[in-house]
Short mmCIF file of C-alpha atoms in Angstrom, two decimals:
data_model
loop_
_atom_site.label_atom_id
_atom_site.label_comp_id
_atom_site.label_asym_id
_atom_site.label_seq_id
_atom_site.Cartn_x
_atom_site.Cartn_y
_atom_site.Cartn_z
CA MET A 1 48.81 10.01 35.86
CA ALA A 2 47.26 8.06 33.02
CA MET A 3 43.56 8.55 32.45
CA ARG A 4 41.50 5.54 33.22
CA GLY A 5 39.01 4.35 30.59
CA TRP A 6 35.29 3.93 31.02
CA PRO A 7 34.93 0.92 33.39
CA LEU A 8 32.13 -0.69 31.41
CA ILE A 9 34.32 -0.92 28.32
CA LYS A 10 36.53 -3.39 30.23
CA LEU A 11 33.59 -5.79 30.32
CA LEU A 12 33.84 -6.21 26.54
CA PRO A 13 36.39 -8.81 25.42
CA HIS A 14 39.27 -7.47 23.34
CA LYS A 15 38.93 -10.31 20.86
CA THR A 16 35.88 -12.37 19.97
CA ASN A 17 35.48 -15.35 17.67
CA PHE A 18 31.76 -15.61 17.04
CA ARG A 19 30.74 -17.51 13.92
CA PHE A 20 28.12 -15.15 12.58
CA VAL A 21 27.94 -16.64 9.07
CA ARG A 22 27.09 -20.00 10.59
CA TYR A 23 23.65 -18.67 11.56
CA ALA A 24 23.05 -16.57 8.46
CA LEU A 25 20.36 -18.91 7.06
CA PRO A 26 18.00 -18.92 10.09
CA ALA A 27 18.64 -15.19 10.57
CA GLY A 28 17.78 -14.57 6.90
CA ILE A 29 14.54 -16.57 7.20
CA LEU A 30 13.60 -14.63 10.33
CA SER A 31 14.31 -11.32 8.61
CA ALA A 32 12.22 -12.29 5.57
CA VAL A 33 9.26 -13.33 7.73
CA LEU A 34 9.43 -10.12 9.78
CA CYS A 35 9.70 -7.97 6.65
CA VAL A 36 6.62 -9.60 5.09
CA ALA A 37 4.70 -9.21 8.36
CA SER A 38 5.73 -5.54 8.59
CA LEU A 39 4.63 -4.82 5.02
CA VAL A 40 1.26 -6.43 5.68
CA ALA A 41 0.89 -4.47 8.93
CA CYS A 42 1.51 -1.19 7.08
CA PHE A 43 -1.73 -1.80 5.16
CA TYR A 44 -3.68 -3.75 7.78
CA PRO A 45 -4.25 -2.36 10.37
CA GLY A 46 -2.15 0.37 8.73
CA LEU A 47 -0.12 3.31 9.95
CA GLU A 48 -1.69 5.67 12.46
CA MET A 49 -1.25 8.86 10.48
CA GLY A 50 -0.57 12.08 12.33
CA ILE A 51 -2.00 15.48 11.59
CA ASP A 52 0.91 16.12 9.20
CA PHE A 53 -0.26 13.39 6.83
CA LYS A 54 -4.02 13.14 7.22
CA GLY A 55 -4.85 16.80 7.71
CA GLY A 56 -6.39 18.47 10.72
CA ALA A 57 -5.24 20.45 13.72
CA VAL A 58 -3.39 19.85 16.96
CA MET A 59 -3.74 22.19 19.91
CA GLU A 60 -2.14 22.29 23.35
CA MET A 61 -3.87 23.82 26.36
CA THR A 62 -2.75 24.63 29.89
CA ALA A 63 -4.96 25.23 32.93
CA PRO A 64 -4.22 28.00 35.45
CA ALA A 65 -2.01 27.10 38.43
CA GLY A 66 -3.79 24.85 40.91
CA LYS A 67 -6.49 23.77 38.42
CA SER A 68 -6.83 20.74 36.15
CA ILE A 69 -8.29 19.91 32.75
CA ASP A 70 -11.03 17.28 32.63
CA ALA A 71 -10.30 15.29 29.47
CA GLY A 72 -13.81 13.82 29.51
CA LYS A 73 -15.46 17.26 29.39
CA VAL A 74 -13.09 18.38 26.62
CA ARG A 75 -13.89 15.27 24.58
CA GLU A 76 -17.63 15.77 25.07
CA ALA A 77 -17.39 19.41 23.98
CA MET A 78 -15.40 18.42 20.89
CA ASN A 79 -17.90 15.70 19.95
CA ASN A 80 -20.69 18.27 20.05
CA LEU A 81 -18.88 20.28 17.35
CA ASP A 82 -19.14 17.44 14.77
CA LEU A 83 -15.50 17.58 13.66
CA GLY A 84 -15.01 13.88 12.98
CA GLU A 85 -12.22 12.00 14.76
CA VAL A 86 -11.12 13.71 17.99
CA GLN A 87 -8.27 12.77 20.33
CA VAL A 88 -7.78 14.27 23.79
CA GLN A 89 -4.76 13.38 25.90
CA ASN A 90 -3.59 14.73 29.27
CA ILE A 91 0.15 15.38 29.67
CA ASP A 92 2.16 16.31 32.78
CA GLY A 93 -0.68 15.24 35.03
CA ASP A 94 -4.04 16.98 34.51
CA GLN A 95 -2.84 20.55 34.12
CA ARG A 96 -2.04 20.26 30.41
CA ALA A 97 -3.71 18.47 27.52
CA ILE A 98 -3.32 17.97 23.77
CA VAL A 99 -6.32 17.95 21.43
CA ARG A 100 -6.21 16.60 17.88
CA PHE A 101 -9.15 17.01 15.51
CA GLN A 102 -9.98 17.09 11.82
CA VAL A 103 -10.84 20.31 10.03
CA PRO A 104 -13.67 19.97 7.46
CA GLU A 105 -12.48 20.81 3.94
CA ASN A 106 -15.34 23.20 3.24
CA GLU A 107 -14.79 25.31 6.37
CA ASP A 108 -12.30 28.05 7.14
CA GLN A 109 -9.46 26.68 9.29
CA THR A 110 -9.15 29.78 11.46
CA ALA A 111 -12.90 29.82 12.12
CA VAL A 112 -12.89 26.15 13.11
CA VAL A 113 -9.99 26.65 15.54
CA THR A 114 -11.75 29.64 17.10
CA ARG A 115 -14.95 27.61 17.46
CA VAL A 116 -13.05 24.75 19.11
CA GLN A 117 -11.32 27.07 21.57
CA LYS A 118 -14.65 28.64 22.53
CA GLY A 119 -16.29 25.23 22.98
CA ILE A 120 -13.47 24.00 25.23
CA THR A 121 -13.46 27.19 27.29
CA ASP A 122 -17.22 26.92 27.85
CA ALA A 123 -16.79 23.29 28.97
CA VAL A 124 -13.78 23.45 31.32
CA GLY A 125 -13.31 27.14 32.06
CA GLN A 126 -10.50 29.48 31.19
CA VAL A 127 -7.39 27.78 29.75
CA THR A 128 -4.37 28.98 27.79
CA PHE A 129 -4.02 27.68 24.23
CA SER A 130 -0.59 27.27 22.64
CA GLY A 131 1.20 25.32 19.93
CA THR A 132 -1.78 25.29 17.58
CA SER A 133 -0.96 23.93 14.11
CA VAL A 134 -3.32 23.29 11.22
CA VAL A 135 -2.59 21.23 8.10
CA GLY A 136 -5.02 21.01 5.18
CA SER A 137 -5.83 17.71 3.49
CA LYS A 138 -4.12 18.72 0.22
CA VAL A 139 -0.96 19.80 2.01
CA SER A 140 -0.94 16.64 4.14
CA GLY A 141 -1.08 14.47 1.01
CA GLU A 142 1.83 16.36 -0.51
CA LEU A 143 3.81 16.00 2.72
CA PHE A 144 3.22 12.23 2.76
CA SER A 145 4.37 11.86 -0.85
CA SER A 146 7.41 14.04 -0.18
CA GLY A 147 8.28 11.97 2.89
CA LEU A 148 8.22 8.71 0.94
CA MET A 149 10.26 10.28 -1.86
CA ALA A 150 12.85 11.43 0.69
CA LEU A 151 13.18 7.89 2.05
CA GLY A 152 13.53 6.44 -1.46
CA ALA A 153 16.08 9.07 -2.49
CA ALA A 154 18.15 8.40 0.63
CA ILE A 155 18.34 4.67 -0.14
CA VAL A 156 19.30 5.29 -3.81
CA LEU A 157 22.03 7.77 -2.85
CA MET A 158 23.42 5.38 -0.24
CA PHE A 159 23.55 2.62 -2.86
CA ALA A 160 25.41 4.91 -5.27
CA TYR A 161 27.91 5.85 -2.55
CA ILE A 162 28.66 2.25 -1.59
CA TRP A 163 28.90 1.18 -5.24
CA PHE A 164 31.38 3.99 -5.92
CA ARG A 165 33.45 3.32 -2.80
CA PHE A 166 33.45 -0.49 -2.89
CA GLU A 167 32.08 -2.98 -5.46
CA PRO A 168 28.53 -3.62 -6.76
CA GLN A 169 27.94 -6.58 -4.44
CA PHE A 170 28.81 -4.39 -1.47
CA GLY A 171 26.25 -1.86 -2.70
CA PHE A 172 23.52 -4.47 -3.02
CA GLY A 173 24.34 -5.81 0.44
CA ALA A 174 24.14 -2.32 1.94
CA VAL A 175 20.88 -1.46 0.18
CA ALA A 176 19.32 -4.79 1.23
CA GLY A 177 20.23 -3.91 4.80
CA LEU A 178 18.75 -0.41 4.47
CA VAL A 179 15.48 -1.67 2.97
CA HIS A 180 15.34 -4.30 5.73
CA ASP A 181 15.83 -1.61 8.40
CA VAL A 182 13.21 0.74 6.95
CA ILE A 183 10.57 -1.99 6.57
CA LEU A 184 11.07 -3.35 10.10
CA THR A 185 11.02 0.17 11.57
CA PHE A 186 7.68 0.76 9.85
CA GLY A 187 6.48 -2.54 11.31
CA LEU A 188 7.45 -1.49 14.84
CA ILE A 189 5.72 1.87 14.37
CA VAL A 190 2.52 -0.04 13.58
CA LEU A 191 3.09 -2.54 16.41
CA PHE A 192 3.56 0.15 19.06
CA ARG A 193 0.78 2.28 17.53
CA LEU A 194 3.08 5.27 17.24
CA GLU A 195 1.78 8.26 15.35
CA PHE A 196 3.39 8.49 11.91
CA SER A 197 4.31 12.13 11.38
CA LEU A 198 7.15 14.19 9.95
CA ASN A 199 9.09 13.38 13.12
CA MET A 200 8.89 9.71 12.17
CA VAL A 201 10.21 10.44 8.68
CA ALA A 202 13.14 12.23 10.31
CA ALA A 203 13.68 9.22 12.61
CA ILE A 204 13.72 6.76 9.68
CA LEU A 205 16.14 8.96 7.73
CA THR A 206 18.39 9.01 10.79
CA VAL A 207 18.15 5.22 11.01
CA ILE A 208 19.25 4.99 7.36
CA GLY A 209 22.28 7.15 8.10
CA TYR A 210 23.21 5.22 11.24
CA SER A 211 22.78 1.85 9.58
CA MET A 212 24.88 2.91 6.60
CA ASN A 213 27.64 4.18 8.88
CA ASP A 214 27.69 0.87 10.76
CA THR A 215 27.70 -1.09 7.50
CA VAL A 216 30.54 0.97 6.02
CA VAL A 217 32.69 0.23 9.09
CA VAL A 218 32.19 -3.52 8.61
CA PHE A 219 32.74 -3.31 4.84
CA ASP A 220 35.94 -1.29 5.27
CA ARG A 221 37.37 -3.90 7.58
CA LEU A 222 36.18 -6.67 5.25
CA ARG A 223 37.94 -5.05 2.29
CA GLU A 224 41.16 -4.70 4.30
CA ASN A 225 41.03 -8.34 5.39
CA LEU A 226 40.32 -9.55 1.85
CA ARG A 227 43.61 -7.97 0.80
CA LYS A 228 45.42 -9.24 3.88
CA TYR A 229 44.16 -12.84 3.88
CA LYS A 230 43.99 -13.71 0.19
CA THR A 231 43.78 -17.48 0.70
CA MET A 232 41.37 -17.51 3.66
CA PRO A 233 37.83 -18.71 2.81
CA LEU A 234 35.43 -15.81 2.35
CA ARG A 235 33.08 -16.91 5.14
CA GLU A 236 35.99 -16.85 7.57
CA VAL A 237 37.09 -13.41 6.39
CA ILE A 238 33.54 -12.11 6.96
CA ASP A 239 33.41 -13.59 10.46
CA LEU A 240 36.82 -12.12 11.26
CA SER A 241 35.82 -8.65 10.02
CA ILE A 242 32.60 -8.57 12.02
CA ASN A 243 34.36 -9.76 15.16
CA GLU A 244 37.06 -7.12 14.80
CA THR A 245 34.45 -4.32 14.61
CA LEU A 246 32.04 -5.81 17.15
CA SER A 247 33.21 -3.87 20.21
CA ARG A 248 32.97 -0.58 18.32
CA THR A 249 29.47 -1.49 17.13
CA ILE A 250 28.27 -2.40 20.62
CA ILE A 251 29.71 0.71 22.29
CA THR A 252 28.28 3.05 19.64
CA GLY A 253 24.86 1.40 19.70
CA VAL A 254 24.56 1.27 23.49
CA THR A 255 25.63 4.92 23.82
CA ALA A 256 23.06 6.04 21.25
CA VAL A 257 20.28 3.98 22.86
CA MET A 258 21.09 5.43 26.30
CA VAL A 259 20.78 8.99 24.99
CA LEU A 260 17.52 8.20 23.17
CA ALA A 261 16.09 6.50 26.26
CA ALA A 262 16.71 9.69 28.23
CA LEU A 263 15.09 11.69 25.42
CA ALA A 264 12.04 9.40 25.46
CA VAL A 265 11.61 9.83 29.23
CA PHE A 266 12.29 13.55 29.52
CA GLY A 267 11.55 14.85 26.01
CA GLY A 268 7.79 14.92 26.39
CA GLU A 269 4.98 13.68 24.18
CA ALA A 270 6.31 15.35 21.02
CA LEU A 271 9.61 13.43 21.07
CA PHE A 272 8.50 10.12 22.61
CA GLY A 273 7.54 8.38 19.36
CA PHE A 274 10.61 9.77 17.60
CA SER A 275 12.91 8.40 20.32
CA ILE A 276 11.28 4.94 20.39
CA ALA A 277 11.41 4.58 16.59
CA LEU A 278 15.05 5.68 16.53
CA MET A 279 16.04 3.26 19.30
CA ALA A 280 14.37 0.38 17.51
CA GLY A 281 15.97 1.40 14.22
CA ILE A 282 19.46 1.50 15.72
CA ILE A 283 19.06 -2.01 17.12
CA ILE A 284 17.69 -3.26 13.80
CA GLY A 285 20.49 -1.49 11.89
CA THR A 286 23.14 -3.14 14.03
CA TYR A 287 21.58 -6.53 13.36
CA SER A 288 21.31 -5.94 9.60
CA SER A 289 24.96 -4.95 9.21
CA ILE A 290 25.86 -8.41 10.55
CA TYR A 291 23.14 -10.69 9.22
CA VAL A 292 21.85 -8.96 6.06
CA GLY A 293 24.61 -7.00 4.34
CA ALA A 294 27.57 -9.33 4.88
CA PRO A 295 25.81 -12.64 3.98
CA ILE A 296 24.71 -11.16 0.64
CA ILE A 297 28.37 -10.54 -0.17
CA LEU A 298 29.05 -14.18 0.69
CA LEU A 299 26.31 -15.34 -1.69
CA TRP A 300 27.57 -13.09 -4.48
CA GLY A 301 31.31 -13.55 -3.98
CA VAL A 302 34.07 -10.98 -4.36
CA LYS A 303 36.96 -10.53 -6.77
CA ARG A 304 40.37 -11.61 -5.62
CA GLY A 305 43.20 -11.17 -8.03
CA GLY A 306 40.83 -10.47 -10.92
CA SER A 307 38.54 -13.50 -10.42
CA ILE A 308 35.53 -14.33 -8.33
CA ASP A 309 36.30 -16.13 -5.08
CA GLU A 310 35.19 -19.68 -5.79
CA ASP A 311 34.81 -20.39 -2.07
CA ALA A 312 31.71 -18.24 -2.08
CA LYS A 313 30.16 -19.44 -5.35
CA PRO A 314 27.85 -21.15 -4.73
CA VAL A 315 27.45 -20.92 -0.94
CA LYS A 316 25.41 -23.15 1.32
CA PHE A 317 24.80 -21.79 4.78
CA GLY A 318 25.07 -24.61 7.29
CA MET A 319 25.16 -25.24 10.99
CA ALA A 320 28.16 -27.54 10.89
CA SER A 321 31.43 -26.35 12.39
CA ARG A 322 34.18 -25.30 10.06
CA PRO A 323 37.35 -27.32 9.87
#
């Protein structure tokens, strides 16, 4: 007996004929506005740096069975220690809590952690401490610089790969999409007030990889269609290529978002921000492969038979229907 496919896939049409290029201009304006707003937001109000990047300590505590942790008493005890900014957050009800605090540069880290544990124990009673991590201010600065360098290196390497595999205009289209995705992901991190930590760097690097994979699929189909339909106007070839890969893009994106949604719900506090940033990045990456990368190729033009396609040079995006 033949195996039946996933029922939801049948809801997707086998063939679509959306005119994506037709709306490239308003989509490009929207992307530009959102990118500028995201860049401004990264400086004001700015990213909410985690312990990894601003230095300090994070500590998890668990109360004995049947007892709870009073976050107010913990916060009061921490404030009495004069450690600067302190964050106390209950997780899994009131039995567990996470404490974040800054470690003064002129004090021994181990001594400060021991003093904090004693102060909390005196305030709320006996609790079990676990998952304590301390990062110095010098190390946190190096980690932040290394994280930014990793993001920059990933974009440069992706550009080199696309340039080698396709043509320069494909590379510029792909890199424009990647930069667009990274900037908007940073903007959403600021908007949702997610803590920017090494987990977030990992999430953005994953977004870069996912977005590039999605873009390569569209570009591969575009290159095939350029060879197949040599007399078809470039804007029509781009629309055709995106439509032919649309079902694959939707299924892949929805599947990834479903998994990340489950991770956000059941993964706990440590993975919540990572999951949200990755979900947003996947959605943004899907959008950019359609409305950022491909339109740049249309503006630039591609070589057909040794010459630049004159249909795409120059190009005016319009709302009028094609003949």
